[in-house]
Amino acid sequence: MSDTALPTVLFVCVHNAGRSQMASAFLTHLAGDRVQVRSAGSAPADTVNPAVVAALAEVGIDISAEVPKVLTVEAVRGSDVVITMGCGDTCPVFPGKRYLDWRLTDPAGQGIDAVRPIRDEIEHRVRALIEEIAPAVRR
């Protein structure tokens, strides 16, 4: 990561329909233009989990137009930080990248009551990540 380039973060889970979508939405929402954000799945679903969409809507984040995306080598290569969330060994590893594995419950098949604590944990982790890689300018 250079001093002039924005840090790029890639969130990866299996279906790109839950955890990685929530994490990318929170990072985009909270960090704004201080970070470039990507998300993908090793085996993307057709749609984003409706309970995830509803849980984020409760905190003022609209991801209803998002579509799961397939994980590509280019996405990993073009990212400074790659955060996996249960994608197993399918995520390619390149030297010079920072890899983190966030062990989080999979919201697949869960109702909104089960998704809320996952959402809140992801928000907590994203806030800590922002402070580390793209802290707000303090005046």
XYZ file of C-alpha atoms in Angstrom, residues 4-133:
130
model
C -0.901 8.022 -2.100
C -3.057 5.051 -3.063
C -6.203 4.218 -1.185
C -6.127 0.913 0.647
C -8.185 -1.736 -1.125
C -10.034 -4.355 0.907
C -11.584 -7.528 -0.485
C -14.136 -9.448 1.597
C -14.606 -13.084 0.571
C -17.102 -15.716 1.667
C -18.536 -18.724 -0.123
C -21.753 -17.287 -1.556
C -21.095 -13.519 -1.383
C -24.672 -13.293 -0.167
C -24.259 -12.585 3.553
C -21.105 -11.940 5.570
C -18.975 -10.442 2.806
C -21.884 -8.289 1.614
C -22.443 -6.940 5.143
C -18.747 -6.249 5.650
C -18.320 -4.455 2.335
C -21.465 -2.408 2.953
C -20.278 -1.352 6.418
C -16.796 -0.465 5.167
C -18.220 1.583 2.297
C -20.733 3.275 4.605
C -18.303 4.039 7.439
C -15.057 4.799 5.593
C -16.508 6.499 2.548
C -13.894 7.434 -0.010
C -10.932 6.580 2.255
C -10.983 2.926 1.167
C -11.723 0.960 -1.992
C -14.025 -1.944 -1.201
C -14.658 -5.218 -3.017
C -16.523 -8.392 -2.148
C -16.779 -11.760 -3.827
C -17.637 -15.397 -3.299
C -15.915 -18.637 -4.180
C -19.323 -20.046 -5.229
C -21.619 -17.007 -5.516
C -25.332 -17.325 -4.893
C -27.940 -15.911 -7.260
C -29.091 -13.234 -4.819
C -28.122 -11.583 -1.565
C -29.722 -13.156 1.516
C -33.005 -11.257 2.183
C -32.455 -11.381 5.972
C -29.063 -9.700 5.432
C -30.672 -6.992 3.293
C -33.306 -6.423 6.011
C -30.766 -6.387 8.856
C -28.651 -3.755 7.114
C -31.736 -1.703 6.263
C -32.435 -1.527 10.020
C -29.159 0.400 10.442
C -29.703 2.638 7.411
C -27.662 0.755 4.795
C -29.406 -0.251 1.562
C -27.862 -3.204 -0.279
C -31.059 -4.260 -2.050
C -29.441 -3.665 -5.472
C -26.297 -5.714 -4.722
C -25.598 -8.917 -6.624
C -23.174 -11.666 -5.523
C -19.922 -11.623 -7.499
C -17.472 -14.401 -8.313
C -14.026 -14.376 -6.738
C -11.306 -13.713 -9.313
C -7.544 -13.851 -9.140
C -7.515 -10.229 -10.328
C -9.659 -9.112 -7.368
C -7.234 -10.719 -4.919
C -4.167 -9.435 -6.753
C -5.599 -5.894 -6.774
C -6.337 -5.803 -3.046
C -4.106 -4.805 -0.146
C -6.136 -6.625 2.506
C -8.087 -9.833 1.845
C -10.539 -10.828 4.556
C -11.961 -14.317 4.294
C -15.092 -15.462 6.055
C -15.309 -19.174 5.531
C -14.217 -19.475 1.902
C -11.822 -22.272 2.786
C -8.780 -22.906 0.625
C -10.322 -21.477 -2.543
C -8.895 -17.995 -2.041
C -5.629 -17.522 -3.972
C -2.665 -16.330 -1.925
C -0.205 -13.753 -3.251
C 2.931 -12.427 -1.568
C 2.647 -8.924 -0.169
C -1.061 -9.137 0.608
C -2.405 -9.065 4.116
C -4.807 -11.914 4.836
C -7.244 -12.011 7.737
C -9.763 -14.734 8.505
C -12.858 -13.533 10.316
C -14.604 -16.539 11.835
C -18.250 -15.578 11.787
C -21.483 -17.539 11.855
C -22.911 -18.040 8.383
C -26.265 -16.241 8.044
C -27.427 -18.578 5.235
C -30.872 -19.919 6.008
C -31.154 -17.799 9.163
C -33.900 -15.359 10.034
C -33.294 -11.729 10.868
C -33.083 -12.411 14.631
C -30.054 -14.650 14.000
C -28.543 -12.225 11.458
C -28.559 -9.172 13.755
C -25.740 -10.374 16.066
C -23.645 -11.340 13.019
C -24.279 -7.879 11.564
C -23.250 -6.222 14.823
C -20.045 -8.275 15.081
C -19.133 -7.401 11.497
C -19.725 -3.705 12.175
C -17.446 -3.905 15.223
C -14.666 -5.585 13.217
C -15.032 -3.155 10.309
C -14.751 -0.161 12.641
C -11.511 -1.596 14.079
C -10.193 -2.229 10.560
C -10.906 1.357 9.536
C -8.975 2.710 12.522
C -6.051 0.561 11.463
C -5.918 1.134 7.696
